[in-house]
Short mmCIF file of C-alpha atoms in Angstrom, two decimals:
data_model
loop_
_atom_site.label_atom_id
_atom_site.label_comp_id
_atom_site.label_asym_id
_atom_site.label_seq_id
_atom_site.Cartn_x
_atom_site.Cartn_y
_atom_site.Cartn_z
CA UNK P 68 -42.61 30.13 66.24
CA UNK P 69 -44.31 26.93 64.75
CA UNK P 70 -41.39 24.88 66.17
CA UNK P 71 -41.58 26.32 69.77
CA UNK P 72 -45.73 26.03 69.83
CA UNK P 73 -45.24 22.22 68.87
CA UNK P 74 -42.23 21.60 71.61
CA UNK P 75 -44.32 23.54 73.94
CA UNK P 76 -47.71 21.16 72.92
CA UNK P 77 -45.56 17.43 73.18
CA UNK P 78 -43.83 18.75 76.71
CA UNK P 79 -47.29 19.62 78.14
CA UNK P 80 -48.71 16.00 77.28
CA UNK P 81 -45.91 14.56 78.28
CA UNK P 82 -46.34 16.14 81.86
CA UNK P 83 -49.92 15.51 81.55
CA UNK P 84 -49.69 11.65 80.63
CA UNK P 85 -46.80 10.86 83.37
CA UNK P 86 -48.47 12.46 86.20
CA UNK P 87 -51.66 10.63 85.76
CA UNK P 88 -49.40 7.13 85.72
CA UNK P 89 -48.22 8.21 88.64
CA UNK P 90 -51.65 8.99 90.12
CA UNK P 91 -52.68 5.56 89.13
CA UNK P 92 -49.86 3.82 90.38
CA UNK P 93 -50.43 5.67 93.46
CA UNK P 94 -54.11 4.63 93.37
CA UNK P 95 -53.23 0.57 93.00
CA UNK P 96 -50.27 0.73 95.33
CA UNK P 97 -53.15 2.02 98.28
CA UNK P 98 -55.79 -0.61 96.92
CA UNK P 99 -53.44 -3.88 97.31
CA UNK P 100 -52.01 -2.43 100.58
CA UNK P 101 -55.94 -2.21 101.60
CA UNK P 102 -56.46 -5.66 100.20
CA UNK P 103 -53.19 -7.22 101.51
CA UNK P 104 -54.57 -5.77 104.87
CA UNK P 105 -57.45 -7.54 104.75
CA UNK P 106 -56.12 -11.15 103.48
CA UNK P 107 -53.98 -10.65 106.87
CA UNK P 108 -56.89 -9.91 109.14
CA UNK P 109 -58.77 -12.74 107.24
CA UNK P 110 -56.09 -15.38 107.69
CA UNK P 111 -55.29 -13.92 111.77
CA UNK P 112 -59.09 -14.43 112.37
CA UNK P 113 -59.44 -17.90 110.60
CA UNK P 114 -56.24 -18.91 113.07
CA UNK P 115 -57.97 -17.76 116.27
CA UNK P 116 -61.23 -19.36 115.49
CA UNK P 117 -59.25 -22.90 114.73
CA UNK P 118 -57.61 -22.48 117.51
CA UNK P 119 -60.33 -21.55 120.57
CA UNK P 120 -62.73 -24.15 118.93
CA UNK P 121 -59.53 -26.97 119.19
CA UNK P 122 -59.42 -25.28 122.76
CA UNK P 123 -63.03 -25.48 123.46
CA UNK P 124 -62.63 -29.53 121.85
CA UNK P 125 -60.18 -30.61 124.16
CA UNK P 126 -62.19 -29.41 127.33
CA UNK P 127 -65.98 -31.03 126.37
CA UNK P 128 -66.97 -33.78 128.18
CA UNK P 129 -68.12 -35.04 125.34
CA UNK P 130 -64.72 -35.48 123.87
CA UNK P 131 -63.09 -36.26 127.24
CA UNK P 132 -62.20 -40.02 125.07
CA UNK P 133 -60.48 -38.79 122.33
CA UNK P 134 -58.50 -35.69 124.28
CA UNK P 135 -56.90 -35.01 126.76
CA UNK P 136 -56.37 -32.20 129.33
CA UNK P 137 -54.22 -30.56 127.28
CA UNK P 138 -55.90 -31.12 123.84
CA UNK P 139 -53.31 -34.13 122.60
CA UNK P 140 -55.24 -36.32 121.20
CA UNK P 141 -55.30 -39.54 122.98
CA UNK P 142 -55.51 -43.24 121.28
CA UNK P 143 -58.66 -44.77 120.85
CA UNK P 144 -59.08 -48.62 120.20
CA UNK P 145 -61.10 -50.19 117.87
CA UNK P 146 -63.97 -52.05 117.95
CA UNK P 147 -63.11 -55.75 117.44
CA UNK P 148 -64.21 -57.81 113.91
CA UNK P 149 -67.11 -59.96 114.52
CA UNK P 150 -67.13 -63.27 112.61
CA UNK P 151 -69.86 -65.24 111.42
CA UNK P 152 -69.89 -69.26 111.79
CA UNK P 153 -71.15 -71.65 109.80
CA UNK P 154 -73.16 -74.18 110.70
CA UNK P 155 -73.92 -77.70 108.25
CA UNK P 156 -76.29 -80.44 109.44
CA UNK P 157 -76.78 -83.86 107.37
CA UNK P 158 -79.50 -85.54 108.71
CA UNK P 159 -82.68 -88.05 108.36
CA UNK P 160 -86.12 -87.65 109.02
CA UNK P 161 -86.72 -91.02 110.94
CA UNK P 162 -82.93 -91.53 112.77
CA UNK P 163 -83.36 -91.81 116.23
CA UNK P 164 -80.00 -90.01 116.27
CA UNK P 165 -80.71 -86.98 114.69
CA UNK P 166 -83.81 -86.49 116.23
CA UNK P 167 -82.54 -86.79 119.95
CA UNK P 168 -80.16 -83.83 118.76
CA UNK P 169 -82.35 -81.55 116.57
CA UNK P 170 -84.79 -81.99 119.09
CA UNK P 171 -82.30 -81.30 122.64
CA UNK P 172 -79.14 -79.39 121.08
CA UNK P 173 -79.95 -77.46 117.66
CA UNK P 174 -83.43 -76.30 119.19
CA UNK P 175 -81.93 -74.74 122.21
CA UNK P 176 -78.30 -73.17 119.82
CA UNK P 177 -80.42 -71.86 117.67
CA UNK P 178 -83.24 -70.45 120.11
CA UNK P 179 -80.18 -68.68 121.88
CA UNK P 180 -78.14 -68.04 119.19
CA UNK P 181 -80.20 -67.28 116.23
CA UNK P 182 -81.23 -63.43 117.23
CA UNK P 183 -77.06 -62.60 116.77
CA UNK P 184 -77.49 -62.91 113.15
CA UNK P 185 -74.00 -65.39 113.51
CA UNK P 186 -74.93 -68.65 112.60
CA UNK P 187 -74.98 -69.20 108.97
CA UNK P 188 -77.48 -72.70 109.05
CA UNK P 189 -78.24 -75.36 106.35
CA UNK P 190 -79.80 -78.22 106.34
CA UNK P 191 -79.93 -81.63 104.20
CA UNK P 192 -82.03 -84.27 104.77
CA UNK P 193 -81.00 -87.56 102.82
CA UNK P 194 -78.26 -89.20 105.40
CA UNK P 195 -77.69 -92.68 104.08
CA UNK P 196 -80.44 -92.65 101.23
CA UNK P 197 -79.58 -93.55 98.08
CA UNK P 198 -80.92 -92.04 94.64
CA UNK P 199 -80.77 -93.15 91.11
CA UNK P 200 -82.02 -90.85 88.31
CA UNK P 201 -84.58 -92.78 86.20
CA UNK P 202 -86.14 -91.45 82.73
CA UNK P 203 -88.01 -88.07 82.64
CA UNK P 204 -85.67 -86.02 84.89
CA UNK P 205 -86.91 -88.09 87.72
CA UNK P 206 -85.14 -90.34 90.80
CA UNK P 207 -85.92 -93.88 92.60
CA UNK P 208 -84.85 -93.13 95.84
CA UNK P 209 -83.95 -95.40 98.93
CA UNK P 210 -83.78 -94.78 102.61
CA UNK P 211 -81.86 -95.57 105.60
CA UNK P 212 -85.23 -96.23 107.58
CA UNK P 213 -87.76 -97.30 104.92
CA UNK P 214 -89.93 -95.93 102.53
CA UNK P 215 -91.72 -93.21 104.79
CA UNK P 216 -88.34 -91.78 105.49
CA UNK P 217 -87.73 -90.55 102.11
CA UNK P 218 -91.33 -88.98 102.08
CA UNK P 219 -90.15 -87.08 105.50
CA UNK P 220 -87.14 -86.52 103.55
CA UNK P 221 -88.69 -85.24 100.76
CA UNK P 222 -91.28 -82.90 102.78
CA UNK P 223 -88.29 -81.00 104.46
CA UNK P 224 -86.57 -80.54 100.96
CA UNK P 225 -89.52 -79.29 100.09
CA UNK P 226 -89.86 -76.71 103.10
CA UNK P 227 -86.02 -76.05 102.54
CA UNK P 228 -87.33 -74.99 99.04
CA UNK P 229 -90.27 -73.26 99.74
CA UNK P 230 -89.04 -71.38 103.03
CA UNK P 231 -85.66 -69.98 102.58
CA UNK P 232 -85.79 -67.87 105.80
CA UNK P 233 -84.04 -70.06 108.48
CA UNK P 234 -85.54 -68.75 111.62
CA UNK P 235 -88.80 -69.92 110.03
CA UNK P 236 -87.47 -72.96 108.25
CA UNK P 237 -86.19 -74.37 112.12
CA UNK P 238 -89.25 -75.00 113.61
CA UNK P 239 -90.83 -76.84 110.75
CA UNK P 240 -88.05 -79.14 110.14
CA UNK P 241 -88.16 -79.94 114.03
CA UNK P 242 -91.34 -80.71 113.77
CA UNK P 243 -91.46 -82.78 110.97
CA UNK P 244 -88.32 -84.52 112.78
CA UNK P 245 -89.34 -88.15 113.63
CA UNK P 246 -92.80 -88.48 112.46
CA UNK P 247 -94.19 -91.52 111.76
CA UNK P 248 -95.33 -90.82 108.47
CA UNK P 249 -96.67 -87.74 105.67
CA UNK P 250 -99.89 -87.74 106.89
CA UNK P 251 -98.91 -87.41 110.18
CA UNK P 252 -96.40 -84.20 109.65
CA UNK P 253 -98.64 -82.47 107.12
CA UNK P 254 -101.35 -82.63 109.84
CA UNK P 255 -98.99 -81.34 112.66
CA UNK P 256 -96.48 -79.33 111.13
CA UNK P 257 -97.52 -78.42 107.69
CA UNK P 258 -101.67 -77.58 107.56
CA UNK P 259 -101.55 -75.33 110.79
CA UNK P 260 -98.71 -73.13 109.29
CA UNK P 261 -99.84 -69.84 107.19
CA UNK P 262 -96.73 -69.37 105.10
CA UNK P 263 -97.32 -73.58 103.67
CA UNK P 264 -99.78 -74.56 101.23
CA UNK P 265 -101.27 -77.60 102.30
CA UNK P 266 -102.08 -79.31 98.98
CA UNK P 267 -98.49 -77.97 97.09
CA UNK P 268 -96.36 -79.64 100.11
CA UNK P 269 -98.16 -83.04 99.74
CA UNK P 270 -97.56 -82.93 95.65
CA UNK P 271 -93.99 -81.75 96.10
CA UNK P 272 -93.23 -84.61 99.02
CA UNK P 273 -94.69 -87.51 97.07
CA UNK P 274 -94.07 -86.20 93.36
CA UNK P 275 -90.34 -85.88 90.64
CA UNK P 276 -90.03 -82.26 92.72
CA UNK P 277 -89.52 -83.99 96.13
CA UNK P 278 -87.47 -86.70 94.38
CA UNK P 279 -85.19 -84.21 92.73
CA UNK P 280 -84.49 -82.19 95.65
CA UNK P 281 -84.20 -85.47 97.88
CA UNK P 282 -81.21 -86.52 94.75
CA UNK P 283 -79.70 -82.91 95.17
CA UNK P 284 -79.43 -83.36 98.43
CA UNK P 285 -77.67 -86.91 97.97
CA UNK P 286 -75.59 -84.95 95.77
CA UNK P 287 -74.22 -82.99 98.69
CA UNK P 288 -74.08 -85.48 101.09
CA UNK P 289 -71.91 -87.83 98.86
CA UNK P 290 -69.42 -84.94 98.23
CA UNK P 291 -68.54 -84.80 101.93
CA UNK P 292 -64.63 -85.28 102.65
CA UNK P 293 -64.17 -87.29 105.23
CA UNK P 294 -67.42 -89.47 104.03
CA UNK P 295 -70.48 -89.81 106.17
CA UNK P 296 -70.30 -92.60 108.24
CA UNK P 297 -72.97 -91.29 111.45
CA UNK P 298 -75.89 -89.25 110.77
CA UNK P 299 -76.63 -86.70 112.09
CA UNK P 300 -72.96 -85.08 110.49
CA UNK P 301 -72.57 -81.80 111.87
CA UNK P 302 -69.98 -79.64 110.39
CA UNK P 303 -69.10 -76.49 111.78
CA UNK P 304 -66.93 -73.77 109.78
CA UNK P 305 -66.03 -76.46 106.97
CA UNK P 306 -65.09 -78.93 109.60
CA UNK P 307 -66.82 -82.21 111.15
CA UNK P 308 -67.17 -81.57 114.61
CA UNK P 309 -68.56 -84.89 116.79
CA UNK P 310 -68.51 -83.22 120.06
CA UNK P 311 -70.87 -80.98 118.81
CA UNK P 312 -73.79 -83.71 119.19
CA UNK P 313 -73.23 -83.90 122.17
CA UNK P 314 -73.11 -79.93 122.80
CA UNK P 315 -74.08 -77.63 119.99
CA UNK P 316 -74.12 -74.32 122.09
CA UNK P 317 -70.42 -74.69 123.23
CA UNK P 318 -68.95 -75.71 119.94
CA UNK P 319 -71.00 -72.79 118.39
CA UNK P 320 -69.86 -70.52 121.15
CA UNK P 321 -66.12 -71.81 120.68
CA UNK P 322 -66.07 -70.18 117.85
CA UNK P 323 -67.70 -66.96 117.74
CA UNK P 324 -65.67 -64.25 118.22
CA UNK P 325 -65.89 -62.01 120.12
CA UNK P 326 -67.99 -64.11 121.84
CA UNK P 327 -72.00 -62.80 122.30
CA UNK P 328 -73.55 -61.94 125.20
CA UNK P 329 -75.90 -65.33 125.18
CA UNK P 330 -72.45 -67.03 124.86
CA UNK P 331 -70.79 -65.80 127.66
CA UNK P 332 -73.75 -66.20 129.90
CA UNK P 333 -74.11 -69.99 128.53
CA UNK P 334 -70.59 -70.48 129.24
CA UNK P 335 -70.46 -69.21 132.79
CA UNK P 336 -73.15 -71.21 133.53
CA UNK P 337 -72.01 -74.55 132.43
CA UNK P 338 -68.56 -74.10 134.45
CA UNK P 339 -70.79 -73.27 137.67
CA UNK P 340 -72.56 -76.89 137.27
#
Protein backbone atom coordinates (compact mmCIF):
# COMPACT_ATOMS: atom_id res chain seq x y z
CA UNK A 1 0.00 0.00 0.00
CA UNK A 2 3.13 2.18 0.89
CA UNK A 3 4.51 1.38 -2.61
CA UNK A 4 1.30 2.37 -4.55
CA UNK A 5 0.78 5.81 -2.26
CA UNK A 6 4.50 6.75 -3.27
CA UNK A 7 3.99 5.78 -7.24
CA UNK A 8 0.76 7.53 -6.97
CA UNK A 9 2.68 10.85 -5.12
CA UNK A 10 5.93 10.94 -7.95
CA UNK A 11 3.19 10.45 -11.02
CA UNK A 12 1.08 13.38 -9.69
CA UNK A 13 4.27 15.78 -9.57
CA UNK A 14 5.36 14.64 -12.47
CA UNK A 15 2.00 15.74 -14.21
CA UNK A 16 2.07 18.73 -12.12
CA UNK A 17 5.76 19.91 -13.01
CA UNK A 18 5.36 19.12 -16.97
CA UNK A 19 2.20 20.89 -17.44
CA UNK A 20 3.39 24.05 -15.91
CA UNK A 21 6.64 23.83 -18.51
CA UNK A 22 4.33 23.62 -20.91
CA UNK A 23 2.28 26.59 -19.66
CA UNK A 24 5.44 28.55 -19.61
CA UNK A 25 6.64 27.62 -22.81
CA UNK A 26 3.33 28.51 -24.01
CA UNK A 27 3.59 31.85 -22.16
CA UNK A 28 7.25 32.84 -23.91
CA UNK A 29 6.32 31.39 -27.28
CA UNK A 30 3.14 34.31 -27.22
CA UNK A 31 5.58 37.02 -25.67
CA UNK A 32 8.42 36.80 -28.54
CA UNK A 33 5.66 36.38 -31.20
CA UNK A 34 4.24 39.80 -29.53
CA UNK A 35 7.73 41.19 -29.49
CA UNK A 36 8.83 39.85 -32.94
CA UNK A 37 5.54 41.68 -34.01
CA UNK A 38 6.55 44.71 -32.88
CA UNK A 39 10.42 44.77 -34.08
CA UNK A 40 8.49 44.25 -37.59
CA UNK A 41 6.12 47.15 -37.24
CA UNK A 42 9.16 49.13 -35.81
CA UNK A 43 11.51 48.40 -38.69
CA UNK A 44 8.19 48.80 -41.55
CA UNK A 45 7.61 52.28 -39.94
CA UNK A 46 11.35 53.39 -39.74
CA UNK A 47 11.34 52.34 -43.77
CA UNK A 48 8.34 54.51 -44.63
CA UNK A 49 9.51 57.49 -42.75
CA UNK A 50 13.14 57.21 -44.67
CA UNK A 51 11.53 56.88 -47.48
CA UNK A 52 8.60 59.87 -47.73
CA UNK A 53 11.22 62.26 -46.10
CA UNK A 54 13.91 61.12 -49.21
CA UNK A 55 10.57 61.75 -51.23
CA UNK A 56 9.72 64.97 -49.68
CA UNK A 57 13.97 65.82 -50.25
CA UNK A 58 13.98 65.34 -53.75
CA UNK A 59 10.89 67.70 -54.41
CA UNK A 60 12.10 71.02 -52.09
CA UNK A 61 13.14 73.80 -53.82
CA UNK A 62 15.56 74.09 -51.56
CA UNK A 63 17.32 71.00 -52.67
CA UNK A 64 16.35 71.46 -56.35
CA UNK A 65 20.77 71.56 -56.70
CA UNK A 66 21.60 68.51 -55.28
CA UNK A 67 18.33 66.35 -56.70
CA UNK A 68 16.67 65.81 -59.18
CA UNK A 69 13.05 65.19 -60.30
CA UNK A 70 13.23 61.90 -59.48
CA UNK A 71 15.31 62.05 -56.23
CA UNK A 72 18.90 60.85 -57.97
CA UNK A 73 21.12 62.79 -56.64
CA UNK A 74 22.73 65.03 -59.07
CA UNK A 75 26.65 66.16 -59.10
CA UNK A 76 27.59 69.17 -57.50
CA UNK A 77 31.00 70.96 -58.21
CA UNK A 78 33.24 72.30 -55.92
CA UNK A 79 34.21 75.44 -54.98
CA UNK A 80 37.64 76.22 -56.48
CA UNK A 81 41.09 76.56 -54.06
CA UNK A 82 42.00 80.08 -53.58
CA UNK A 83 45.75 80.80 -53.43
CA UNK A 84 47.55 83.35 -51.69
CA UNK A 85 50.60 85.34 -53.43
CA UNK A 86 53.44 86.60 -52.13
CA UNK A 87 54.63 89.70 -52.53
CA UNK A 88 58.73 90.88 -51.62
CA UNK A 89 59.89 94.48 -52.09
CA UNK A 90 63.73 95.55 -51.59
CA UNK A 91 63.88 99.02 -51.57
CA UNK A 92 65.57 102.52 -50.37
CA UNK A 93 64.29 105.33 -48.68
CA UNK A 94 65.84 108.12 -50.95
CA UNK A 95 65.89 106.11 -54.68
CA UNK A 96 64.11 108.01 -57.02
CA UNK A 97 63.21 104.56 -58.36
CA UNK A 98 61.51 103.10 -55.69
CA UNK A 99 59.73 105.97 -54.79
CA UNK A 100 58.10 106.64 -58.32
CA UNK A 101 56.77 102.93 -57.77
CA UNK A 102 55.77 102.72 -54.07
CA UNK A 103 54.30 105.89 -54.61
CA UNK A 104 52.18 105.09 -58.37
CA UNK A 105 52.05 101.07 -58.40
CA UNK A 106 52.25 99.43 -54.76
CA UNK A 107 49.86 102.29 -53.37
CA UNK A 108 47.17 101.65 -55.86
CA UNK A 109 47.84 97.08 -55.70
CA UNK A 110 47.62 97.28 -52.41
CA UNK A 111 44.62 99.88 -51.99
CA UNK A 112 42.72 97.40 -54.41
CA UNK A 113 44.06 94.38 -53.43
CA UNK A 114 44.74 94.43 -49.81
CA UNK A 115 40.88 93.92 -48.50
CA UNK A 116 41.17 90.06 -50.32
CA UNK A 117 43.38 89.04 -47.58
CA UNK A 118 45.79 87.56 -50.81
CA UNK A 119 48.78 89.39 -50.81
CA UNK A 120 51.25 88.17 -48.37
CA UNK A 121 53.62 91.76 -48.25
CA UNK A 122 57.15 92.45 -46.85
CA UNK A 123 59.21 94.97 -46.98
CA UNK A 124 63.15 95.72 -46.63
CA UNK A 125 64.61 98.81 -46.78
CA UNK A 126 68.55 98.67 -47.20
CA UNK A 127 68.92 98.33 -51.27
CA UNK A 128 72.57 98.89 -51.94
CA UNK A 129 73.67 99.87 -48.27
CA UNK A 130 76.31 98.29 -46.84
CA UNK A 131 76.76 97.24 -43.02
CA UNK A 132 79.66 96.17 -40.97
CA UNK A 133 79.14 94.95 -37.38
CA UNK A 134 81.44 96.97 -35.07
CA UNK A 135 82.03 96.17 -31.16
CA UNK A 136 79.01 96.08 -28.75
CA UNK A 137 76.50 94.23 -30.98
CA UNK A 138 76.39 97.33 -33.06
CA UNK A 139 76.81 98.21 -37.14
CA UNK A 140 78.54 101.18 -39.29
CA UNK A 141 76.31 101.34 -41.96
CA UNK A 142 76.58 102.94 -45.55
CA UNK A 143 74.05 104.05 -48.08
CA UNK A 144 73.36 104.13 -51.65
CA UNK A 145 72.21 107.91 -51.33
CA UNK A 146 74.13 109.29 -48.33
CA UNK A 147 73.98 109.39 -44.82
CA UNK A 148 70.20 110.51 -44.39
CA UNK A 149 69.22 107.48 -46.36
CA UNK A 150 70.22 105.05 -43.83
CA UNK A 151 68.34 107.17 -41.11
CA UNK A 152 65.10 106.80 -43.56
CA UNK A 153 66.25 103.36 -43.73
CA UNK A 154 66.49 102.85 -40.33
CA UNK A 155 63.03 104.67 -39.39
CA UNK A 156 61.06 102.15 -41.66
CA UNK A 157 62.93 99.14 -39.99
CA UNK A 158 61.89 100.53 -37.16
CA UNK A 159 58.06 100.88 -38.17
CA UNK A 160 58.50 97.32 -39.79
CA UNK A 161 59.37 96.43 -36.11
CA UNK A 162 57.07 98.26 -34.24
CA UNK A 163 53.92 97.81 -36.63
CA UNK A 164 53.61 94.31 -37.78
CA UNK A 165 50.08 94.79 -39.24
CA UNK A 166 50.66 95.51 -43.01
CA UNK A 167 47.58 97.41 -43.90
CA UNK A 168 48.86 99.85 -41.27
CA UNK A 169 52.56 99.44 -41.90
CA UNK A 170 51.76 100.67 -45.96
CA UNK A 171 50.91 103.98 -45.46
CA UNK A 172 53.73 104.88 -43.15
CA UNK A 173 56.42 103.47 -45.20
CA UNK A 174 54.88 105.53 -48.23
CA UNK A 175 55.10 108.28 -46.45
CA UNK A 176 58.32 108.16 -45.13
CA UNK A 177 59.26 107.21 -48.92
CA UNK A 178 61.57 110.01 -50.28
CA UNK A 179 61.90 112.40 -47.52
CA UNK A 180 64.51 114.59 -47.32
CA UNK A 181 65.58 113.81 -44.03
CA UNK A 182 64.42 112.32 -40.08
CA UNK A 183 63.18 115.37 -39.07
CA UNK A 184 61.24 115.81 -41.89
CA UNK A 185 59.37 112.15 -41.80
CA UNK A 186 58.99 112.09 -38.02
CA UNK A 187 57.14 115.43 -38.44
CA UNK A 188 54.92 114.15 -41.39
CA UNK A 189 54.57 110.63 -41.02
CA UNK A 190 55.57 109.61 -37.59
CA UNK A 191 54.25 112.46 -34.75
CA UNK A 192 50.64 112.68 -36.31
CA UNK A 193 50.18 108.82 -36.09
CA UNK A 194 48.49 107.36 -32.70
CA UNK A 195 49.81 103.82 -32.86
CA UNK A 196 53.92 105.60 -33.04
CA UNK A 197 55.66 106.98 -30.19
CA UNK A 198 57.27 109.97 -31.21
CA UNK A 199 60.37 110.01 -28.97
CA UNK A 200 60.96 105.79 -29.23
CA UNK A 201 60.99 106.11 -33.28
CA UNK A 202 63.65 108.91 -33.21
CA UNK A 203 65.95 106.70 -30.58
CA UNK A 204 65.35 103.53 -32.57
CA UNK A 205 66.18 105.43 -36.17
CA UNK A 206 69.36 107.08 -34.98
CA UNK A 207 70.48 104.47 -32.19
CA UNK A 208 72.38 100.24 -32.31
CA UNK A 209 68.33 99.23 -32.66
CA UNK A 210 67.92 101.02 -36.05
CA UNK A 211 71.45 99.90 -37.00
CA UNK A 212 70.74 96.29 -36.23
CA UNK A 213 67.59 96.04 -38.00
CA UNK A 214 69.06 98.21 -40.99
CA UNK A 215 72.17 95.03 -40.88
CA UNK A 216 69.26 92.38 -40.74
CA UNK A 217 67.86 93.71 -43.41
CA UNK A 218 71.30 93.74 -45.43
CA UNK A 219 71.29 90.30 -44.34
CA UNK A 220 68.31 89.54 -46.53
CA UNK A 221 69.02 91.55 -49.25
CA UNK A 222 72.54 89.98 -49.80
CA UNK A 223 70.97 86.44 -49.74
CA UNK A 224 68.95 87.22 -52.87
CA UNK A 225 69.61 84.64 -55.86
CA UNK A 226 69.88 86.26 -58.73
CA UNK A 227 71.77 89.31 -56.76
CA UNK A 228 70.32 92.77 -56.62
CA UNK A 229 71.45 94.75 -59.25
CA UNK A 230 68.14 97.59 -59.50
CA UNK A 231 66.37 98.69 -56.54
CA UNK A 232 63.43 98.68 -56.11
CA UNK A 233 63.64 94.38 -56.52
CA UNK A 234 60.27 93.16 -56.54
CA UNK A 235 59.79 89.52 -56.20
CA UNK A 236 56.61 87.99 -56.55
CA UNK A 237 55.88 84.22 -55.39
CA UNK A 238 59.79 83.55 -54.89
CA UNK A 239 60.49 85.02 -58.24
CA UNK A 240 62.00 88.51 -59.55
CA UNK A 241 59.49 89.93 -61.60
CA UNK A 242 60.73 93.43 -63.58
CA UNK A 243 57.55 93.99 -65.34
CA UNK A 244 56.03 94.33 -62.22
CA UNK A 245 57.53 98.03 -61.79
CA UNK A 246 56.12 98.90 -64.33
CA UNK A 247 52.57 97.28 -63.39
CA UNK A 248 52.10 95.84 -59.95
CA UNK A 249 48.24 95.24 -60.21
CA UNK A 250 48.53 92.96 -63.34
CA UNK A 251 51.45 90.90 -62.22
CA UNK A 252 49.59 90.55 -58.82
CA UNK A 253 46.40 89.77 -60.63
CA UNK A 254 48.36 87.20 -62.97
CA UNK A 255 48.62 85.25 -60.37
CA UNK A 256 45.78 85.04 -58.14
CA UNK A 257 43.67 82.41 -58.68
CA UNK A 258 40.75 82.36 -59.09
CA UNK A 259 41.14 85.68 -59.87
CA UNK A 260 39.13 88.45 -57.35
CA UNK A 261 36.54 90.49 -58.20
CA UNK A 262 38.90 93.87 -58.06
CA UNK A 263 41.05 91.77 -60.49
CA UNK A 264 38.78 91.07 -63.02
CA UNK A 265 37.34 94.52 -63.04
CA UNK A 266 41.13 95.94 -63.24
CA UNK A 267 41.74 93.68 -66.01
CA UNK A 268 38.74 94.47 -68.17
CA UNK A 269 39.49 97.81 -67.86
CA UNK A 270 43.02 97.97 -68.97
CA UNK A 271 42.11 95.87 -72.28
CA UNK A 272 39.26 98.60 -72.98
CA UNK A 273 42.12 101.46 -72.99
Amino acid sequence: MNSLKWRYGWWNAYCFVRIRLLQVKDQMRRQMTRSGLRRYLYAAVTIVSIFLMYRWLSRHPKYSELYGHRGEIMSRTLPPKVNKVSLEIYMESKCPDTSRFMHKQLMKSWSMLSNTGRIELTMIPFGKARCVATAGDDYKCTCQHGKDECILNQLMNCVIERITVPDRTVPIIDCIQGRNNLNDAMTSCVSNNALLDHQWMRDCATGPTGRRLLAMAGARTVALKPALDFVPWIIIDGERNSDAYYDLTENLCKKLKPAPDECVVYMQNSQAQ
